[in-house]
Coordinates of C-alpha atoms and ligand atoms in Angstrom, one line a residue:
Chain H
M211 CA -10.7 -1.4 -46.4
V212 CA -14.4 -1.6 -45.5
R213 CA -16.9 -4.0 -47.0
L214 CA -20.6 -4.4 -46.2
H215 CA -22.4 -7.2 -47.9
Q216 CA -26.2 -7.3 -47.8
V217 CA -26.3 -6.0 -44.3
T218 CA -29.6 -5.8 -42.5
K219 CA -30.1 -4.6 -38.9
H220 CA -33.3 -5.1 -37.0
F221 CA -33.7 -3.7 -33.5
P222 CA -35.9 -5.7 -31.2
G223 CA -39.4 -4.2 -31.0
R224 CA -39.0 -2.2 -34.2
A225 CA -41.1 -3.1 -37.2
R226 CA -38.8 -1.3 -39.7
P227 CA -35.2 -2.3 -40.0
A228 CA -32.6 0.4 -39.2
L229 CA -30.5 -0.9 -42.1
K230 CA -31.9 -2.9 -45.1
D231 CA -29.8 -4.8 -47.5
V232 CA -26.9 -2.4 -47.5
S233 CA -23.8 -3.3 -49.6
F234 CA -20.8 -1.2 -50.5
R235 CA -17.0 -1.1 -50.3
V236 CA -14.7 1.6 -49.3
A237 CA -11.2 1.6 -50.8
P238 CA -8.1 2.2 -48.8
R239 CA -7.3 6.0 -48.5
E240 CA -10.8 6.9 -49.7
F241 CA -12.7 9.8 -48.1
L242 CA -16.3 9.0 -47.9
F243 CA -19.4 10.8 -46.7
L244 CA -22.4 9.0 -45.3
N245 CA -25.3 11.3 -45.8
G246 CA -28.9 11.1 -44.9
P247 CA -31.6 12.7 -42.7
S248 CA -31.7 12.0 -39.0
G249 CA -32.9 8.5 -38.3
A250 CA -31.6 7.2 -41.7
G251 CA -29.3 4.7 -40.0
K252 CA -25.9 6.4 -40.2
T253 CA -24.9 5.9 -36.6
T254 CA -26.1 2.3 -36.7
L255 CA -24.0 1.7 -39.8
L256 CA -20.8 3.2 -38.2
R257 CA -21.4 1.2 -35.0
L258 CA -21.2 -2.0 -37.0
L259 CA -17.8 -1.0 -38.2
Y260 CA -16.2 -1.0 -34.8
G261 CA -18.1 -3.9 -33.4
A262 CA -20.4 -1.9 -31.0
D263 CA -23.3 -3.7 -32.6
F264 CA -23.7 -6.6 -35.0
P265 CA -25.8 -7.0 -38.1
T266 CA -28.9 -9.2 -38.0
S267 CA -27.8 -10.6 -41.3
G268 CA -25.1 -10.0 -43.8
T269 CA -21.3 -9.5 -43.3
V270 CA -19.2 -6.6 -42.2
T271 CA -15.5 -6.7 -43.0
V272 CA -12.9 -4.1 -41.8
G273 CA -9.4 -4.7 -43.2
K274 CA -9.2 -8.5 -43.1
A275 CA -11.5 -8.9 -40.1
D276 CA -15.0 -10.3 -40.4
L277 CA -16.6 -8.6 -37.5
G278 CA -19.3 -11.2 -37.1
R279 CA -16.7 -13.8 -36.4
L280 CA -14.2 -11.7 -34.4
S281 CA -13.4 -13.3 -31.1
G282 CA -13.8 -11.3 -27.9
R283 CA -10.1 -11.1 -27.7
K284 CA -9.5 -9.7 -31.2
L285 CA -12.2 -7.0 -31.1
P286 CA -10.2 -4.7 -28.8
R287 CA -7.2 -5.0 -31.2
L288 CA -9.4 -4.0 -34.1
R289 CA -10.8 -1.1 -32.2
R290 CA -7.3 0.2 -31.6
R291 CA -6.8 0.4 -35.4
V292 CA -10.1 2.2 -35.9
G293 CA -10.4 5.8 -34.7
V294 CA -13.9 6.9 -33.8
I295 CA -15.2 10.4 -33.3
F296 CA -18.5 9.8 -31.5
Q297 CA -21.5 11.9 -32.1
D298 CA -21.7 12.6 -28.3
F299 CA -17.9 12.8 -27.9
R300 CA -17.7 10.2 -25.1
L301 CA -15.1 11.9 -23.0
V302 CA -14.4 10.9 -19.4
P303 CA -15.6 14.0 -17.6
R304 CA -13.5 13.9 -14.5
R305 CA -10.2 13.3 -16.4
D306 CA -8.2 16.1 -17.9
V307 CA -7.7 16.7 -21.6
F308 CA -4.3 15.0 -21.7
E309 CA -5.6 11.8 -20.1
N310 CA -8.7 11.6 -22.3
V311 CA -6.5 11.6 -25.3
A312 CA -3.8 9.4 -23.8
L313 CA -6.4 6.7 -23.0
A314 CA -6.4 5.6 -26.6
L315 CA -2.7 4.8 -26.3
R316 CA -2.8 3.5 -22.7
V317 CA -5.3 0.8 -23.5
A318 CA -2.8 -0.5 -26.0
G319 CA 0.1 -0.4 -23.5
G320 CA 1.5 2.9 -24.5
R321 CA 3.5 4.9 -21.9
G322 CA 6.6 6.9 -21.3
K323 CA 8.1 9.7 -23.4
S324 CA 6.7 8.5 -26.7
L325 CA 3.2 8.6 -25.2
V326 CA 3.6 12.1 -23.8
E327 CA 5.1 13.3 -27.1
R328 CA 2.4 11.9 -29.3
V329 CA -0.4 13.2 -27.1
E330 CA 1.1 16.6 -27.0
K331 CA 1.7 16.7 -30.7
T332 CA -1.9 15.7 -31.3
L333 CA -3.2 18.3 -28.8
A334 CA -1.1 20.9 -30.6
M335 CA -2.7 19.9 -33.9
V336 CA -6.2 20.5 -32.5
E337 CA -4.9 23.7 -30.8
L338 CA -5.6 22.4 -27.2
L339 CA -2.1 22.0 -25.8
D340 CA -2.8 24.9 -23.4
K341 CA -5.8 23.1 -22.1
A342 CA -4.0 19.8 -21.4
D343 CA -4.6 20.1 -17.7
A344 CA -8.2 21.1 -17.8
R345 CA -10.9 18.6 -16.9
A346 CA -12.9 17.5 -19.9
D347 CA -16.2 18.7 -18.2
T348 CA -14.9 22.3 -18.0
L349 CA -14.5 22.6 -21.8
S350 CA -16.8 24.3 -24.3
G351 CA -18.6 22.1 -26.8
G352 CA -16.2 23.0 -29.6
E353 CA -13.2 22.2 -27.4
Q354 CA -14.7 18.8 -26.4
Q355 CA -15.3 18.0 -30.0
R356 CA -11.6 18.7 -30.7
V357 CA -10.5 16.5 -27.8
A358 CA -12.7 13.8 -29.3
V359 CA -10.9 14.3 -32.6
A360 CA -7.5 14.2 -30.9
R361 CA -8.3 10.9 -29.2
A362 CA -9.4 9.4 -32.4
L363 CA -6.3 10.5 -34.3
V364 CA -3.6 10.0 -31.6
G365 CA -3.2 6.3 -32.4
R366 CA -2.8 7.0 -36.1
P367 CA -5.6 4.6 -37.1
A368 CA -5.8 3.3 -40.6
L369 CA -9.5 3.9 -40.6
L370 CA -11.2 7.0 -39.1
L371 CA -14.9 7.1 -38.5
A372 CA -16.6 10.4 -37.6
D373 CA -20.2 10.6 -36.6
E374 CA -21.6 14.1 -37.1
P375 CA -18.2 15.6 -36.3
T376 CA -19.5 19.2 -36.9
G377 CA -23.1 18.6 -35.6
N378 CA -22.5 20.5 -32.4
L379 CA -20.3 23.2 -33.7
D380 CA -20.5 26.7 -35.0
P381 CA -19.5 27.1 -38.7
D382 CA -16.0 28.3 -37.7
N383 CA -15.2 25.3 -35.4
G384 CA -16.9 23.0 -38.0
R385 CA -14.5 24.1 -40.7
R386 CA -11.5 23.6 -38.3
V387 CA -12.6 20.0 -37.6
M388 CA -13.2 19.2 -41.2
Q389 CA -9.8 20.5 -42.0
L390 CA -8.2 18.2 -39.4
L391 CA -10.0 15.2 -41.0
A392 CA -8.9 16.3 -44.5
D393 CA -5.3 16.6 -43.2
F394 CA -5.4 13.2 -41.7
H395 CA -6.8 11.7 -44.9
A396 CA -4.0 13.4 -46.8
R397 CA -1.6 11.5 -44.7
G398 CA -2.9 8.2 -45.9
A399 CA -5.9 7.3 -43.8
T400 CA -9.3 6.0 -44.9
V401 CA -12.0 8.4 -43.6
M402 CA -15.7 8.0 -43.3
V403 CA -17.9 10.9 -42.2
A404 CA -21.5 10.5 -41.3
T405 CA -23.5 13.7 -41.6
H406 CA -27.0 15.0 -42.1
D407 CA -25.7 18.4 -43.2
P408 CA -25.7 18.9 -47.0
G409 CA -23.6 22.0 -46.4
L410 CA -20.7 19.9 -45.3
L411 CA -20.8 17.9 -48.6
A412 CA -20.5 21.1 -50.6
Q413 CA -17.6 22.1 -48.5
A414 CA -15.7 18.9 -49.1
G415 CA -15.5 19.0 -52.9
G416 CA -15.1 15.8 -54.8
A417 CA -15.4 13.2 -52.1
R418 CA -17.7 10.2 -52.7
V419 CA -21.1 10.4 -51.0
L420 CA -23.3 7.5 -49.9
H421 CA -26.9 8.5 -49.4
L422 CA -28.9 6.6 -46.7
R423 CA -32.6 6.9 -46.4
D424 CA -34.7 4.8 -44.1
G425 CA -31.9 2.3 -43.9
R426 CA -31.5 1.9 -47.6
L427 CA -28.6 3.0 -49.7
E428 CA -28.9 5.3 -52.7
E429 CA -25.4 5.9 -54.1
S430 CA -24.9 9.3 -55.7
P431 CA -24.4 9.3 -59.4
Chain B
M90 CA 5.7 15.4 -17.5
S91 CA 7.0 12.2 -16.0
R92 CA 3.7 11.8 -14.1
R93 CA 2.0 11.6 -17.5
G94 CA 4.5 9.2 -19.0
A95 CA 4.2 6.8 -16.1
R96 CA 2.6 3.5 -16.8
Q97 CA -0.9 3.5 -15.4
G98 CA -0.9 -0.2 -14.4
A99 CA -3.8 -2.0 -12.9
L100 CA -2.7 -1.3 -9.3
Y101 CA -2.3 2.4 -10.1
R102 CA -5.8 2.5 -11.5
A103 CA -7.2 0.5 -8.6
V104 CA -5.8 2.9 -6.1
R105 CA -6.9 5.9 -8.1
Q106 CA -10.5 4.7 -8.4
M107 CA -10.6 4.0 -4.7
R108 CA -9.5 7.5 -4.0
E109 CA -12.0 8.9 -6.4
N110 CA -14.8 7.2 -4.6
P111 CA -13.9 7.6 -1.0
W112 CA -17.5 7.1 0.1
L113 CA -17.9 3.8 -1.6
T114 CA -14.4 2.6 -0.5
S115 CA -15.2 3.4 3.2
V116 CA -18.6 1.7 3.1
A117 CA -17.0 -1.3 1.4
V118 CA -14.1 -1.6 3.9
S119 CA -16.4 -1.1 6.9
T120 CA -19.0 -3.7 5.9
L121 CA -16.2 -6.1 5.0
T122 CA -14.6 -5.4 8.3
V123 CA -17.8 -6.3 10.2
A124 CA -18.3 -9.4 8.1
L125 CA -14.7 -10.6 8.5
A126 CA -14.9 -9.8 12.3
I127 CA -17.9 -12.2 12.5
V128 CA -15.9 -14.8 10.6
G129 CA -13.0 -14.2 12.9
A130 CA -15.1 -14.4 16.1
Y131 CA -16.5 -17.7 14.9
L132 CA -13.1 -19.0 13.9
T133 CA -11.7 -18.0 17.3
L134 CA -14.4 -19.9 19.1
V135 CA -14.0 -23.0 16.9
L136 CA -10.2 -23.0 17.2
N137 CA -10.2 -22.4 21.0
L138 CA -12.9 -24.9 21.8
D139 CA -11.1 -27.4 19.7
T140 CA -7.9 -26.9 21.7
A141 CA -9.8 -27.2 24.9
G142 CA -11.6 -30.3 23.7
R143 CA -8.4 -31.9 22.6
R144 CA -7.0 -31.3 26.1
L145 CA -10.0 -32.9 27.6
T146 CA -10.0 -35.9 25.4
T147 CA -6.3 -36.7 25.8
G148 CA -4.0 -37.1 28.7
A149 CA -6.9 -37.8 31.0
A150 CA -6.5 -39.4 34.3
L151 CA -7.0 -43.2 34.9
M152 CA -8.3 -44.5 38.2
V153 CA -6.6 -47.8 39.1
V154 CA -8.8 -49.5 41.7
L155 CA -6.8 -51.8 44.1
H156 CA -8.0 -55.1 45.7
D157 CA -9.2 -54.7 49.3
D158 CA -6.3 -56.7 50.6
V159 CA -3.7 -54.3 49.3
S160 CA -2.3 -52.3 52.1
P161 CA -1.8 -48.5 51.8
S162 CA 2.0 -48.9 51.9
D163 CA 1.9 -51.5 49.1
G164 CA -0.4 -49.1 47.2
A165 CA 2.0 -46.2 47.7
S166 CA 5.0 -48.3 46.5
L167 CA 3.0 -49.4 43.5
A168 CA 2.4 -45.8 42.6
R169 CA 6.1 -45.1 42.9
E170 CA 6.7 -47.9 40.4
I171 CA 4.1 -46.9 37.9
I172 CA 5.4 -43.4 37.7
H173 CA 8.5 -44.6 35.9
W174 CA 6.5 -46.2 33.1
P175 CA 6.6 -44.6 29.7
Q176 CA 3.6 -42.4 28.9
V177 CA 2.9 -41.8 32.5
V178 CA 3.4 -38.3 33.9
R179 CA 1.9 -38.8 37.4
A180 CA 0.9 -41.6 39.6
R181 CA -0.4 -41.0 43.1
F182 CA -1.8 -43.3 45.7
V183 CA -5.2 -42.2 47.0
S184 CA -6.3 -44.0 50.1
R185 CA -10.0 -44.8 50.6
G186 CA -10.1 -42.2 53.4
E187 CA -8.6 -39.5 51.3
A188 CA -11.0 -40.4 48.5
L189 CA -14.0 -40.1 50.8
A190 CA -12.8 -36.7 52.1
R191 CA -12.5 -35.5 48.5
F192 CA -15.9 -36.8 47.6
R193 CA -17.3 -35.0 50.6
R194 CA -15.7 -31.8 49.5
Q195 CA -17.1 -32.2 46.0
L196 CA -20.6 -32.8 47.3
G197 CA -20.4 -29.6 49.4
P198 CA -23.7 -28.8 51.0
H199 CA -25.0 -32.3 50.1
A200 CA -22.2 -34.1 52.0
G201 CA -24.7 -35.2 54.6
L202 CA -25.8 -37.8 52.2
L203 CA -22.7 -39.8 52.9
D204 CA -23.4 -40.0 56.6
G205 CA -26.0 -42.7 56.0
L206 CA -23.5 -45.0 54.5
G207 CA -21.9 -46.3 57.7
A208 CA -18.7 -47.9 56.4
N209 CA -16.6 -46.2 53.7
P210 CA -17.6 -47.8 50.4
L211 CA -14.6 -46.4 48.4
P212 CA -11.6 -48.5 47.5
N213 CA -7.9 -47.7 47.7
A214 CA -6.7 -46.5 44.3
V215 CA -3.8 -45.1 42.3
E216 CA -4.5 -42.1 40.2
V217 CA -2.5 -42.2 37.0
E218 CA -2.1 -39.3 34.6
L219 CA -0.9 -39.9 31.1
T220 CA 1.3 -37.7 28.9
P221 CA -1.0 -35.2 27.1
G222 CA -2.0 -36.4 23.7
I223 CA -1.6 -40.1 24.6
D224 CA -4.5 -42.5 24.5
G225 CA -3.5 -45.3 26.8
T226 CA -6.4 -47.6 26.0
E227 CA -4.2 -50.1 24.2
T228 CA -0.9 -49.7 26.1
V229 CA -1.0 -48.5 29.7
V230 CA -4.4 -49.7 30.5
P231 CA -4.0 -53.4 29.8
R232 CA -0.6 -53.4 31.5
L233 CA -2.1 -51.9 34.7
A234 CA -5.0 -54.4 34.6
K235 CA -2.6 -57.3 34.6
L236 CA -1.0 -56.3 37.9
V237 CA -2.0 -58.6 40.8
Q238 CA -2.8 -55.7 43.1
V239 CA -5.3 -54.2 40.6
A240 CA -9.0 -55.0 40.7
E241 CA -10.1 -52.7 37.9
V242 CA -8.9 -49.8 35.7
V243 CA -11.5 -47.1 35.4
T244 CA -11.0 -44.9 32.3
S245 CA -13.1 -42.1 31.0
R246 CA -12.5 -43.5 27.5
P247 CA -16.1 -44.6 26.6
W248 CA -17.4 -41.2 27.6
L249 CA -14.5 -39.4 25.8
N250 CA -15.2 -41.4 22.7
R251 CA -18.6 -40.0 22.7
L252 CA -17.3 -36.5 23.2
E253 CA -14.9 -37.0 20.3
Q254 CA -17.8 -38.2 18.1
A255 CA -19.8 -35.1 19.1
M256 CA -16.8 -33.0 18.3
T257 CA -16.4 -34.5 14.8
V258 CA -20.1 -33.7 14.1
M259 CA -19.6 -30.2 15.5
G260 CA -16.6 -29.9 13.3
R261 CA -18.6 -30.6 10.2
L262 CA -21.3 -28.2 11.3
A263 CA -18.6 -25.6 11.9
L264 CA -17.3 -26.2 8.4
A265 CA -20.8 -25.7 7.0
V266 CA -21.3 -22.5 9.0
G267 CA -17.9 -21.3 8.0
G268 CA -18.7 -21.9 4.3
L269 CA -21.9 -19.9 4.6
L270 CA -20.0 -17.0 6.3
F271 CA -17.4 -17.1 3.5
L272 CA -20.2 -17.1 0.9
G273 CA -21.6 -14.0 2.6
V274 CA -18.3 -12.2 2.4
V275 CA -17.9 -13.1 -1.3
L276 CA -21.4 -11.8 -2.0
L277 CA -20.6 -8.6 -0.2
S278 CA -17.5 -8.1 -2.2
T279 CA -19.3 -8.9 -5.4
N280 CA -21.9 -6.3 -4.8
T281 CA -19.4 -3.7 -3.8
V282 CA -17.5 -4.3 -7.1
R283 CA -20.8 -4.2 -9.0
L284 CA -21.6 -0.9 -7.4
A285 CA -18.1 0.4 -8.2
V286 CA -18.4 -0.7 -11.8
Y287 CA -21.9 0.8 -12.1
L288 CA -20.6 4.2 -10.8
R289 CA -18.0 4.3 -13.6
R290 CA -19.9 2.5 -16.3
D291 CA -19.5 5.5 -18.7
E292 CA -15.7 5.4 -18.4
L293 CA -15.7 1.7 -18.8
E294 CA -17.7 1.9 -21.9
I295 CA -15.4 4.5 -23.3
M296 CA -12.3 2.3 -22.5
D297 CA -14.1 -0.6 -24.2
L298 CA -14.8 1.5 -27.3
V299 CA -11.2 2.7 -27.7
G300 CA -9.9 -0.8 -27.6
A301 CA -9.2 -1.8 -23.9
S302 CA -9.0 -5.5 -23.4
T303 CA -11.4 -7.1 -21.0
D304 CA -8.5 -7.7 -18.5
Y305 CA -7.4 -4.1 -18.8
V306 CA -10.9 -3.1 -17.6
R307 CA -11.3 -5.9 -15.1
V308 CA -8.1 -6.3 -13.2
P309 CA -8.2 -2.9 -11.4
F310 CA -11.6 -3.9 -10.0
V311 CA -10.3 -7.2 -8.8
L312 CA -7.3 -5.5 -7.2
E313 CA -9.6 -2.9 -5.7
A314 CA -11.7 -5.7 -4.1
L315 CA -8.5 -7.4 -3.0
L316 CA -7.0 -4.3 -1.4
Q317 CA -10.3 -3.6 0.4
A318 CA -10.6 -7.1 1.7
L319 CA -7.0 -7.1 3.0
L320 CA -7.5 -3.8 4.7
A321 CA -10.8 -5.1 6.2
A322 CA -9.0 -8.3 7.4
G323 CA -6.5 -6.2 9.2
L324 CA -9.1 -4.0 10.8
A325 CA -11.3 -7.0 11.7
S326 CA -8.3 -8.6 13.5
L327 CA -7.6 -5.5 15.5
L328 CA -11.3 -5.2 16.4
L329 CA -11.5 -8.8 17.5
W330 CA -8.3 -8.6 19.5
A331 CA -9.6 -5.5 21.3
L332 CA -13.0 -7.0 21.9
L333 CA -11.6 -10.3 23.2
G334 CA -9.3 -8.4 25.5
L335 CA -12.2 -6.6 27.0
L336 CA -14.3 -9.8 27.4
G337 CA -11.6 -12.2 28.4
A338 CA -12.0 -11.9 32.2
P339 CA -10.0 -14.6 34.1
A340 CA -13.1 -16.7 35.0
E341 CA -13.1 -20.4 35.4
L342 CA -15.5 -22.6 33.4
P343 CA -16.4 -26.3 34.2
L344 CA -13.9 -29.0 33.3
G345 CA -10.9 -26.8 34.1
V346 CA -11.3 -24.7 30.9
R347 CA -10.5 -21.1 31.5
L348 CA -12.6 -18.4 29.9
S349 CA -9.6 -16.3 29.0
E350 CA -8.3 -19.3 27.0
I351 CA -11.5 -19.4 24.9
L352 CA -11.6 -15.7 24.5
R353 CA -8.1 -15.1 23.2
L354 CA -7.2 -14.5 19.6
P355 CA -5.5 -17.5 18.1
P356 CA -2.5 -16.3 16.0
Q357 CA -3.9 -18.1 13.0
V358 CA -7.0 -15.9 12.9
P359 CA -5.5 -12.7 11.3
V360 CA -3.7 -14.9 8.8
V361 CA -6.9 -16.9 8.0
L362 CA -8.9 -13.7 7.8
A363 CA -6.4 -12.1 5.3
G364 CA -6.6 -15.3 3.3
V365 CA -10.4 -15.5 3.4
G366 CA -10.6 -11.8 2.6
A367 CA -8.2 -12.1 -0.3
L368 CA -10.0 -15.1 -1.8
A369 CA -13.4 -13.5 -1.3
G370 CA -12.1 -10.2 -2.8
V371 CA -10.7 -11.9 -5.9
L372 CA -13.8 -14.0 -6.3
G373 CA -16.1 -11.1 -5.7
G374 CA -14.1 -8.9 -8.0
M375 CA -14.3 -11.4 -10.9
L376 CA -18.0 -12.1 -10.4
G377 CA -18.8 -8.5 -10.0
V378 CA -17.0 -7.3 -13.1
G379 CA -17.8 -10.4 -15.2
R380 CA -21.5 -9.7 -15.0
V381 CA -21.2 -6.1 -16.0
L382 CA -18.9 -6.6 -18.9
R383 CA -21.1 -9.3 -20.3
N384 CA -24.0 -6.9 -20.1
Q385 CA -22.1 -4.3 -22.0
V386 CA -22.1 -3.6 -25.7
R387 CA -20.1 -6.7 -26.4
R388 CA -22.0 -9.8 -27.4
Ligands
LIG145 N1 -30.5 0.7 -29.9 C1 -31.6 0.9 -30.6 N2 -32.7 0.4 -30.4 C2 -33.8 0.6 -31.1 N3 -33.8 1.3 -32.2 C3 -32.7 2.0 -32.5 C4 -31.5 1.8 -31.8 N4 -30.5 2.5 -32.4 C5 -31.1 3.1 -33.4 N5 -32.3 2.8 -33.6 C6 -33.3 3.2 -34.6 O1 -32.6 3.0 -35.9 C7 -32.9 4.0 -36.8 C8 -31.6 4.6 -37.2 O2 -31.0 5.3 -36.2 P1 -29.6 6.0 -36.3 O3 -28.6 5.0 -36.9 O4 -29.2 6.6 -35.0 O5 -29.8 7.1 -37.4 P2 -29.0 8.4 -37.8 O6 -27.6 8.2 -37.1 O7 -28.9 8.4 -39.2 O8 -29.7 9.6 -37.3 C9 -33.8 5.0 -36.0 O9 -35.1 4.8 -36.3 C10 -33.5 4.7 -34.6 O10 -34.6 5.1 -33.8
LIG146 MG1 -26.7 9.5 -35.7

């Protein structure tokens, strides 16, 4: 599903690379944690997977697509198949909850009854149906996080990337979000979760964990 | 729920973002209106002066000078004959006495100059007026010159040729100035779009991240610029029409050109303004968004 091959990422003006010679594969339907302290390169790695940034060297493959060679036209299509929960949510503040979630379908040409049904179903899943008309900037942090989850899930992506999905939440809300991700994984999706929180790993039982430190990979035994 | 199921096409989103930024929209429309009004004023002047110039350079009068031995009655019958020629609208015998009286009138306070002349130096003549738009240099003029009664045919052709040349040069100049004005409107539109994009850069980046195509992001901005430009073209036409109505007093200018004719809105102007505005809007829209999208996360 996902393959990184000797990926190195340098940011201009930085002596140390954010990622150094990172190689790994993620099988379809796998649930994978990307763990490491703040600044280890987790966000940078995830960004490579949806083409928000590109490696300095090495190759990144998602599905059959080599992201380094993807044309400007094909990148949007890839992004529609990859659901992303951003560390900072990335909601449109002046739009209501419904439209924020619907956006993921609208950009792919979705509309009509099927769009409304799918958005409502997803909102029900994250327990936000009663807030459908509320502007995104009037929600609490936990609610915004769930809207971000709903938007990532509504298109039923084959690959779900979550960047610190519980980082801003109290333990209760954190567990709810992790449960949503686990449910989505159970329905056949590949899920990658980046977190600096060791507690989260303990919570998620037998999932595979990749440890990142200073941009280098140390796979768990 | 039907509102939510509705397709949010590019036009829908263009109108929505205009309504969400009323301040920017009104600034954009008013500056574009002023710019297009300037283009329109300029166009009005060019078109109307061109019409006036064309009238001057065609259908002008010829002065057919008669030999001294041709009597006034022969001259008058010659005039009656010429009037039936094709391309001739009017032919009138002007006796030397009448010509002198007219000259006196034209000189006005300086008419005393003529008193020193003694005998009347002016000849008998026939004034011939050609159909407007006809240049008689190669048809009517040689035929008149061949008549036995005729001493000379005086035309304003050489002078008019020079005027025409001048008008051609002016025309090119007008085109250059027009091009510059158009460029100004395009730049104005580009910058407005850039500002509009800048104001919603967060939303655009989110759309980009969830898989919007470049066109999905770009087209509403192009449409927004187009709508604003069309609105501005309408307002600019109204503004010009009102302004010209106020200025166009019925005063007479030299060479028989009326001020109200120069200061009237040619019917082409609103159409041209809409076209210029639309083109500038589309160009400005594309340039404005193109730049921003290239600067975004995409390589
Ligand atoms: N756009 C950028 N420009 C320069 N340095 C960056 C940029 N993004 C990330 N970095 C650096 O790369 C390293 C990894 O960052 P990041 O991937 O955000 O870590 P994590 O998500 O694990 O906390 C950090 O040292 C960070 O400062
Ligand atoms: Mg991070």
